[in-house]
Amino acid sequence: MAIELAKKGMGKVSPNPMVGCVIVKNGKILSRGYHKYFGGNHAEVEALKKCKNPKGATMYVNLEPCCHYNKKTPPCVPQIINSDIKKVVISIKDPNPAVSGKAILQLNENNISCKVGILPNEAKKLNESYIKYIKTKMPFVILKMAYSLDGKTKTKTGDSKWISCGKSRDIVHKLRSRTDAILVGINTVLKDNPKLTSHGKGRNPIRVILDTRLKIPFSTNVLNGKSKTIIAISKNSDKTKKEKLKKIGIEIIELPSKSNFLDIKKLLVELGKTGISSLLVEGGETIAQSFLREKLVDKIMFFVCPKIINGMKYMKNAAAVKNISVKKIENDFLFEGYLNV
């Protein structure tokens, strides 16, 4: 229940973790709480505020409560101690060095027993971005790609709309709303002129554009102000254009480059400094290959779509594969389908 409550903060609390809390006494739930937004009360405090008599109760929480002071809100541990909670059940320790194990020690020293390790895999998956970010100060990178059954991401003329179906695109739009930032290369911007928004599925992510030579037109959709835009450029880019972009609110990050490729690891470090803890990479094959080559991808989301493109000029002319079935064979997937039905 605490883990499900924590999910309500998805896309709203970054770079903080998603946390839910349930307080129970004599088999009865007294109160619930979750971290609703960055800078707001933590889950434990939310639950304690709603609890009339927490004395002797057990608190369930999916992440070790905080005990440090160098942040927006007061630490939770003193408030737990003052509430006379008897026991705290915790999914996982907080990987933050300022907390990890210290909160449990403080609780134990104040005669509050702690049990750690309940549903740890679920708790780690829920806060995978936070865990990566807090350990490395770099964002958790999700590489999303959609390709046909014959391994194409676009037709021979560059047409890529739409390989995936509407429901798949809805999933991606929701993912954008839950991710701090989305990244594409300048070729995607020039070819498709995308908005890179959540399309009404939630808050819009920060937009990050890889543009080595600063080719971006001022009329493009990613400069429309609907969300913050960051452009990563090489250090020898057009200085006049760079200053004009800054004046309209665009953030510029200058990076070292080699053979026309920007240093994307350095970019991740710079994005981490701004508090971006998760990054959705949606660029084309070149961008994907760059991230994979540098071993900077933490998670993949590949949509395999029932089409055979096979040299077609336009996506609408791709052959549709019908009656699809998928079988898992050890670590492989066997796709079966029919073309002439």
GROMACS .gro file of C-alpha atoms in nm:
model
  341
    1MET     CA    1   0.000   0.000   0.000
    2ALA     CA    2   0.287   0.238   0.081
    3ILE     CA    3   0.445   0.165  -0.259
    4GLU     CA    4   0.116   0.228  -0.440
    5LEU     CA    5   0.072   0.555  -0.249
    6ALA     CA    6   0.426   0.660  -0.345
    7LYS     CA    7   0.339   0.625  -0.715
    8LYS     CA    8   0.096   0.917  -0.680
    9GLY     CA    9   0.399   1.146  -0.662
   10MET     CA   10   0.534   1.024  -0.997
   11GLY     CA   11   0.654   1.315  -1.207
   12LYS     CA   12   0.597   1.564  -0.923
   13VAL     CA   13   0.870   1.513  -0.662
   14SER     CA   14   1.195   1.484  -0.861
   15PRO     CA   15   1.480   1.496  -0.774
   16ASN     CA   16   1.336   1.366  -0.446
   17PRO     CA   17   1.229   1.001  -0.423
   18MET     CA   18   0.868   0.884  -0.440
   19VAL     CA   19   0.762   0.776  -0.090
   20GLY     CA   20   0.440   0.647   0.060
   21CYS     CA   21   0.360   0.581   0.423
   22VAL     CA   22   0.094   0.382   0.610
   23ILE     CA   23   0.046   0.384   0.989
   24VAL     CA   24  -0.116   0.074   1.142
   25LYS     CA   25  -0.222  -0.018   1.497
   26ASN     CA   26  -0.386  -0.342   1.614
   27GLY     CA   27  -0.442  -0.446   1.254
   28LYS     CA   28  -0.623  -0.123   1.167
   29ILE     CA   29  -0.500   0.146   0.929
   30LEU     CA   30  -0.487   0.477   1.116
   31SER     CA   31  -0.361   0.701   0.834
   32ARG     CA   32  -0.185   0.720   0.500
   33GLY     CA   33   0.038   0.977   0.333
   34TYR     CA   34   0.267   1.031   0.035
   35HIS     CA   35   0.516   1.289  -0.089
   36LYS     CA   36   0.296   1.504  -0.314
   37TYR     CA   37   0.538   1.754  -0.466
   38PHE     CA   38   0.899   1.869  -0.442
   39GLY     CA   39   0.934   2.095  -0.139
   40GLY     CA   40   0.615   1.960   0.020
   41ASN     CA   41   0.578   1.746   0.332
   42HIS     CA   42   0.735   1.403   0.316
   43ALA     CA   43   0.512   1.096   0.330
   44GLU     CA   44   0.585   1.022   0.696
   45VAL     CA   45   0.490   1.374   0.804
   46GLU     CA   46   0.172   1.365   0.591
   47ALA     CA   47   0.068   1.038   0.757
   48LEU     CA   48   0.154   1.158   1.109
   49LYS     CA   49  -0.048   1.478   1.062
   50LYS     CA   50  -0.357   1.270   0.983
   51CYS     CA   51  -0.302   1.024   1.268
   52LYS     CA   52  -0.486   1.107   1.592
   53ASN     CA   53  -0.307   0.859   1.819
   54PRO     CA   54   0.011   0.708   1.671
   55LYS     CA   55   0.147   0.594   2.010
   56GLY     CA   56   0.247   0.227   1.987
   57ALA     CA   57   0.165   0.205   1.614
   58THR     CA   58   0.371   0.062   1.329
   59MET     CA   59   0.478   0.278   1.036
   60TYR     CA   60   0.527   0.123   0.690
   61VAL     CA   61   0.738   0.319   0.443
   62ASN     CA   62   0.904   0.222   0.113
   63LEU     CA   63   1.225   0.417   0.180
   64GLU     CA   64   1.428   0.487   0.493
   65PRO     CA   65   1.302   0.813   0.652
   66CYS     CA   66   1.530   1.115   0.620
   67CYS     CA   67   1.740   1.243   0.908
   68HIS     CA   68   1.947   1.522   0.751
   69TYR     CA   69   1.889   1.897   0.753
   70ASN     CA   70   2.047   2.040   0.434
   71LYS     CA   71   1.723   2.032   0.232
   72LYS     CA   72   1.387   2.207   0.185
   73THR     CA   73   1.195   2.030   0.463
   74PRO     CA   74   1.281   1.932   0.823
   75PRO     CA   75   1.395   1.571   0.878
   76CYS     CA   76   1.129   1.307   0.941
   77VAL     CA   77   1.310   1.099   1.203
   78PRO     CA   78   1.271   1.346   1.496
   79GLN     CA   79   0.899   1.374   1.419
   80ILE     CA   80   0.866   0.993   1.414
   81ILE     CA   81   1.045   0.973   1.749
   82ASN     CA   82   0.825   1.242   1.903
   83SER     CA   83   0.510   1.065   1.781
   84ASP     CA   84   0.579   0.755   1.999
   85ILE     CA   85   0.564   0.523   1.697
   86LYS     CA   86   0.672   0.177   1.819
   87LYS     CA   87   0.805   0.018   1.498
   88VAL     CA   88   0.905   0.123   1.146
   89VAL     CA   89   0.896  -0.126   0.857
   90ILE     CA   90   1.116  -0.011   0.566
   91SER     CA   91   1.154  -0.150   0.215
   92ILE     CA   92   1.508  -0.026   0.146
   93LYS     CA   93   1.774   0.196   0.297
   94ASP     CA   94   1.815   0.540   0.142
   95PRO     CA   95   2.125   0.534  -0.085
   96ASN     CA   96   2.189   0.900   0.003
   97PRO     CA   97   2.513   0.896   0.212
   98ALA     CA   98   2.361   1.165   0.436
   99VAL     CA   99   2.091   0.918   0.538
  100SER     CA  100   2.186   0.558   0.458
  101GLY     CA  101   2.151   0.360   0.780
  102LYS     CA  102   2.180   0.670   0.998
  103ALA     CA  103   1.804   0.715   1.031
  104ILE     CA  104   1.759   0.350   1.130
  105LEU     CA  105   2.032   0.390   1.392
  106GLN     CA  106   1.864   0.701   1.537
  107LEU     CA  107   1.529   0.523   1.554
  108ASN     CA  108   1.684   0.220   1.724
  109GLU     CA  109   1.860   0.443   1.976
  110ASN     CA  110   1.519   0.585   2.069
  111ASN     CA  111   1.365   0.241   2.127
  112ILE     CA  112   1.189   0.226   1.791
  113SER     CA  113   1.249  -0.110   1.625
  114CYS     CA  114   1.309  -0.121   1.250
  115LYS     CA  115   1.257  -0.399   1.000
  116VAL     CA  116   1.429  -0.348   0.664
  117GLY     CA  117   1.394  -0.542   0.339
  118ILE     CA  118   1.021  -0.579   0.268
  119LEU     CA  119   0.948  -0.580  -0.109
  120PRO     CA  120   1.296  -0.439  -0.186
  121ASN     CA  121   1.285  -0.512  -0.561
  122GLU     CA  122   0.956  -0.326  -0.604
  123ALA     CA  123   1.089  -0.035  -0.399
  124LYS     CA  124   1.412  -0.014  -0.601
  125LYS     CA  125   1.228  -0.023  -0.934
  126LEU     CA  126   0.992   0.252  -0.819
  127ASN     CA  127   1.282   0.486  -0.736
  128GLU     CA  128   1.534   0.366  -0.996
  129SER     CA  129   1.593   0.722  -1.121
  130TYR     CA  130   1.650   0.859  -0.771
  131ILE     CA  131   1.889   0.576  -0.681
  132LYS     CA  132   2.103   0.630  -0.993
  133TYR     CA  133   2.100   1.008  -0.952
  134ILE     CA  134   2.187   1.011  -0.582
  135LYS     CA  135   2.478   0.770  -0.638
  136THR     CA  136   2.627   0.928  -0.952
  137LYS     CA  137   2.480   1.280  -0.977
  138MET     CA  138   2.385   1.192  -1.334
  139PRO     CA  139   2.033   1.131  -1.464
  140PHE     CA  140   1.884   0.785  -1.514
  141VAL     CA  141   1.877   0.739  -1.893
  142ILE     CA  142   1.584   0.569  -2.069
  143LEU     CA  143   1.634   0.498  -2.439
  144LYS     CA  144   1.302   0.474  -2.624
  145MET     CA  145   1.286   0.349  -2.982
  146ALA     CA  146   1.014   0.225  -3.217
  147TYR     CA  147   1.102   0.009  -3.514
  148SER     CA  148   0.940  -0.224  -3.763
  149LEU     CA  149   0.966  -0.602  -3.771
  150ASP     CA  150   1.233  -0.570  -4.040
  151GLY     CA  151   1.439  -0.346  -3.812
  152LYS     CA  152   1.364  -0.004  -3.964
  153THR     CA  153   1.297   0.319  -3.774
  154LYS     CA  154   1.200   0.512  -4.087
  155THR     CA  155   1.142   0.472  -4.461
  156LYS     CA  156   1.410   0.539  -4.722
  157THR     CA  157   1.284   0.900  -4.753
  158GLY     CA  158   1.307   0.953  -4.376
  159ASP     CA  159   0.934   0.923  -4.303
  160SER     CA  160   0.895   0.796  -3.945
  161LYS     CA  161   0.531   0.887  -3.865
  162TRP     CA  162   0.390   0.671  -3.738
  163ILE     CA  163   0.558   0.336  -3.687
  164SER     CA  164   0.389   0.274  -3.351
  165CYS     CA  165   0.016   0.270  -3.277
  166GLY     CA  166  -0.181   0.536  -3.090
  167LYS     CA  167  -0.183   0.348  -2.760
  168SER     CA  168   0.195   0.307  -2.771
  169ARG     CA  169   0.231   0.680  -2.832
  170ASP     CA  170   0.002   0.748  -2.533
  171ILE     CA  171   0.236   0.540  -2.317
  172VAL     CA  172   0.530   0.749  -2.437
  173HIS     CA  173   0.345   1.075  -2.371
  174LYS     CA  174   0.274   0.961  -2.013
  175LEU     CA  175   0.639   0.860  -1.978
  176ARG     CA  176   0.741   1.211  -2.084
  177SER     CA  177   0.525   1.360  -1.810
  178ARG     CA  178   0.700   1.142  -1.550
  179THR     CA  179   1.052   1.213  -1.674
  180ASP     CA  180   1.248   1.526  -1.593
  181ALA     CA  181   1.383   1.580  -1.943
  182ILE     CA  182   1.359   1.452  -2.301
  183LEU     CA  183   1.649   1.454  -2.547
  184VAL     CA  184   1.662   1.450  -2.927
  185GLY     CA  185   1.919   1.549  -3.187
  186ILE     CA  186   1.897   1.847  -3.420
  187ASN     CA  187   1.814   1.623  -3.719
  188THR     CA  188   1.491   1.514  -3.548
  189VAL     CA  189   1.406   1.880  -3.485
  190LEU     CA  190   1.476   1.980  -3.847
  191LYS     CA  191   1.293   1.680  -3.996
  192ASP     CA  192   0.984   1.649  -3.771
  193ASN     CA  193   0.963   1.985  -3.588
  194PRO     CA  194   0.831   1.806  -3.274
  195LYS     CA  195   0.687   1.983  -2.970
  196LEU     CA  196   0.834   1.725  -2.730
  197THR     CA  197   0.551   1.775  -2.481
  198SER     CA  198   0.337   1.527  -2.288
  199HIS     CA  199   0.042   1.605  -2.521
  200GLY     CA  200  -0.180   1.682  -2.222
  201LYS     CA  201  -0.091   1.365  -2.027
  202GLY     CA  202   0.074   1.563  -1.746
  203ARG     CA  203   0.350   1.815  -1.698
  204ASN     CA  204   0.586   1.878  -1.987
  205PRO     CA  205   0.949   1.765  -1.956
  206ILE     CA  206   1.250   1.990  -2.002
  207ARG     CA  207   1.358   1.966  -2.367
  208VAL     CA  208   1.724   1.895  -2.444
  209ILE     CA  209   1.850   1.933  -2.801
  210LEU     CA  210   2.189   1.809  -2.923
  211ASP     CA  211   2.291   2.070  -3.181
  212THR     CA  212   2.668   2.066  -3.238
  213ARG     CA  213   2.674   2.346  -3.496
  214LEU     CA  214   2.372   2.540  -3.364
  215LYS     CA  215   2.154   2.487  -3.672
  216ILE     CA  216   1.823   2.523  -3.487
  217PRO     CA  217   1.574   2.764  -3.652
  218PHE     CA  218   1.410   3.027  -3.431
  219SER     CA  219   1.069   2.921  -3.566
  220THR     CA  220   1.091   2.562  -3.442
  221ASN     CA  221   0.837   2.423  -3.196
  222VAL     CA  222   1.090   2.337  -2.924
  223LEU     CA  223   1.150   2.710  -2.874
  224ASN     CA  224   0.781   2.780  -2.809
  225GLY     CA  225   0.813   2.839  -2.434
  226LYS     CA  226   0.572   2.562  -2.332
  227SER     CA  227   0.854   2.418  -2.125
  228LYS     CA  228   1.220   2.490  -2.059
  229THR     CA  229   1.458   2.414  -2.346
  230ILE     CA  230   1.830   2.338  -2.319
  231ILE     CA  231   2.050   2.330  -2.628
  232ALA     CA  232   2.384   2.149  -2.611
  233ILE     CA  233   2.635   2.296  -2.856
  234SER     CA  234   3.006   2.281  -2.937
  235LYS     CA  235   3.230   2.554  -2.802
  236ASN     CA  236   3.295   2.700  -3.150
  237SER     CA  237   2.927   2.756  -3.237
  238ASP     CA  238   2.786   3.086  -3.365
  239LYS     CA  239   2.825   3.325  -3.071
  240THR     CA  240   2.571   3.580  -3.202
  241LYS     CA  241   2.300   3.319  -3.244
  242LYS     CA  242   2.384   3.174  -2.903
  243GLU     CA  243   2.329   3.512  -2.736
  244LYS     CA  244   1.998   3.563  -2.921
  245LEU     CA  245   1.877   3.225  -2.798
  246LYS     CA  246   1.975   3.312  -2.442
  247LYS     CA  247   1.774   3.633  -2.464
  248ILE     CA  248   1.455   3.439  -2.541
  249GLY     CA  249   1.511   3.214  -2.238
  250ILE     CA  250   1.693   2.919  -2.394
  251GLU     CA  251   1.965   2.765  -2.178
  252ILE     CA  252   2.289   2.686  -2.359
  253ILE     CA  253   2.539   2.420  -2.252
  254GLU     CA  254   2.873   2.429  -2.431
  255LEU     CA  255   3.044   2.092  -2.458
  256PRO     CA  256   3.369   1.950  -2.594
  257SER     CA  257   3.324   1.779  -2.930
  258LYS     CA  258   3.511   1.522  -3.136
  259SER     CA  259   3.440   1.435  -3.501
  260ASN     CA  260   3.117   1.643  -3.484
  261PHE     CA  261   2.992   1.445  -3.183
  262LEU     CA  262   2.932   1.621  -2.851
  263ASP     CA  263   3.061   1.475  -2.525
  264ILE     CA  264   2.730   1.330  -2.402
  265LYS     CA  265   2.875   1.198  -2.076
  266LYS     CA  266   2.978   1.553  -1.990
  267LEU     CA  267   2.625   1.660  -2.086
  268LEU     CA  268   2.476   1.415  -1.835
  269VAL     CA  269   2.701   1.559  -1.565
  270GLU     CA  270   2.586   1.912  -1.650
  271LEU     CA  271   2.219   1.809  -1.655
  272GLY     CA  272   2.266   1.643  -1.317
  273LYS     CA  273   2.396   1.970  -1.175
  274THR     CA  274   2.063   2.133  -1.262
  275GLY     CA  275   1.866   1.866  -1.071
  276ILE     CA  276   1.760   1.658  -1.371
  277SER     CA  277   1.747   1.303  -1.234
  278SER     CA  278   1.585   1.123  -1.531
  279LEU     CA  279   1.631   1.163  -1.907
  280LEU     CA  280   1.425   1.012  -2.188
  281VAL     CA  281   1.631   0.977  -2.506
  282GLU     CA  282   1.400   0.982  -2.809
  283GLY     CA  283   1.640   1.072  -3.087
  284GLY     CA  284   1.699   0.869  -3.401
  285GLU     CA  285   1.944   0.589  -3.467
  286THR     CA  286   2.256   0.810  -3.452
  287ILE     CA  287   2.166   0.946  -3.107
  288ALA     CA  288   2.074   0.597  -2.983
  289GLN     CA  289   2.402   0.453  -3.108
  290SER     CA  290   2.598   0.731  -2.935
  291PHE     CA  291   2.438   0.662  -2.597
  292LEU     CA  292   2.472   0.285  -2.636
  293ARG     CA  293   2.834   0.312  -2.753
  294GLU     CA  294   2.924   0.521  -2.447
  295LYS     CA  295   2.735   0.275  -2.222
  296LEU     CA  296   2.521   0.557  -2.084
  297VAL     CA  297   2.181   0.385  -2.119
  298ASP     CA  298   2.023   0.253  -1.797
  299LYS     CA  299   1.695   0.125  -1.937
  300ILE     CA  300   1.550   0.054  -2.281
  301MET     CA  301   1.192   0.079  -2.404
  302PHE     CA  302   1.175  -0.065  -2.754
  303PHE     CA  303   0.843  -0.076  -2.936
  304VAL     CA  304   0.849  -0.345  -3.205
  305CYS     CA  305   0.570  -0.263  -3.447
  306PRO     CA  306   0.386  -0.502  -3.686
  307LYS     CA  307   0.499  -0.344  -4.011
  308ILE     CA  308   0.743  -0.437  -4.288
  309ILE     CA  309   0.889  -0.118  -4.433
  310ASN     CA  310   1.132  -0.284  -4.680
  311GLY     CA  311   1.246   0.024  -4.876
  312MET     CA  312   0.909   0.201  -4.895
  313LYS     CA  313   0.901   0.578  -4.942
  314TYR     CA  314   0.613   0.644  -4.704
  315MET     CA  315   0.510   0.483  -4.377
  316LYS     CA  316   0.149   0.448  -4.496
  317ASN     CA  317   0.270   0.210  -4.767
  318ALA     CA  318   0.445  -0.028  -4.525
  319ALA     CA  319   0.308  -0.382  -4.522
  320ALA     CA  320   0.092  -0.450  -4.218
  321VAL     CA  321   0.154  -0.777  -4.033
  322LYS     CA  322  -0.166  -0.927  -3.890
  323ASN     CA  323  -0.262  -1.190  -3.632
  324ILE     CA  324   0.059  -1.127  -3.439
  325SER     CA  325   0.167  -1.370  -3.167
  326VAL     CA  326   0.474  -1.347  -2.947
  327LYS     CA  327   0.653  -1.633  -2.772
  328LYS     CA  328   0.939  -1.605  -2.526
  329ILE     CA  329   1.211  -1.861  -2.602
  330GLU     CA  330   1.478  -1.841  -2.330
  331ASN     CA  331   1.597  -1.480  -2.376
  332ASP     CA  332   1.462  -1.447  -2.730
  333PHE     CA  333   1.120  -1.344  -2.855
  334LEU     CA  334   0.961  -1.515  -3.153
  335PHE     CA  335   0.716  -1.296  -3.347
  336GLU     CA  336   0.476  -1.476  -3.578
  337GLY     CA  337   0.228  -1.308  -3.809
  338TYR     CA  338   0.062  -1.308  -4.149
  339LEU     CA  339   0.097  -1.075  -4.445
  340ASN     CA  340  -0.153  -1.203  -4.703
  341VAL     CA  341  -0.471  -1.236  -4.497
   0.00000   0.00000   0.00000
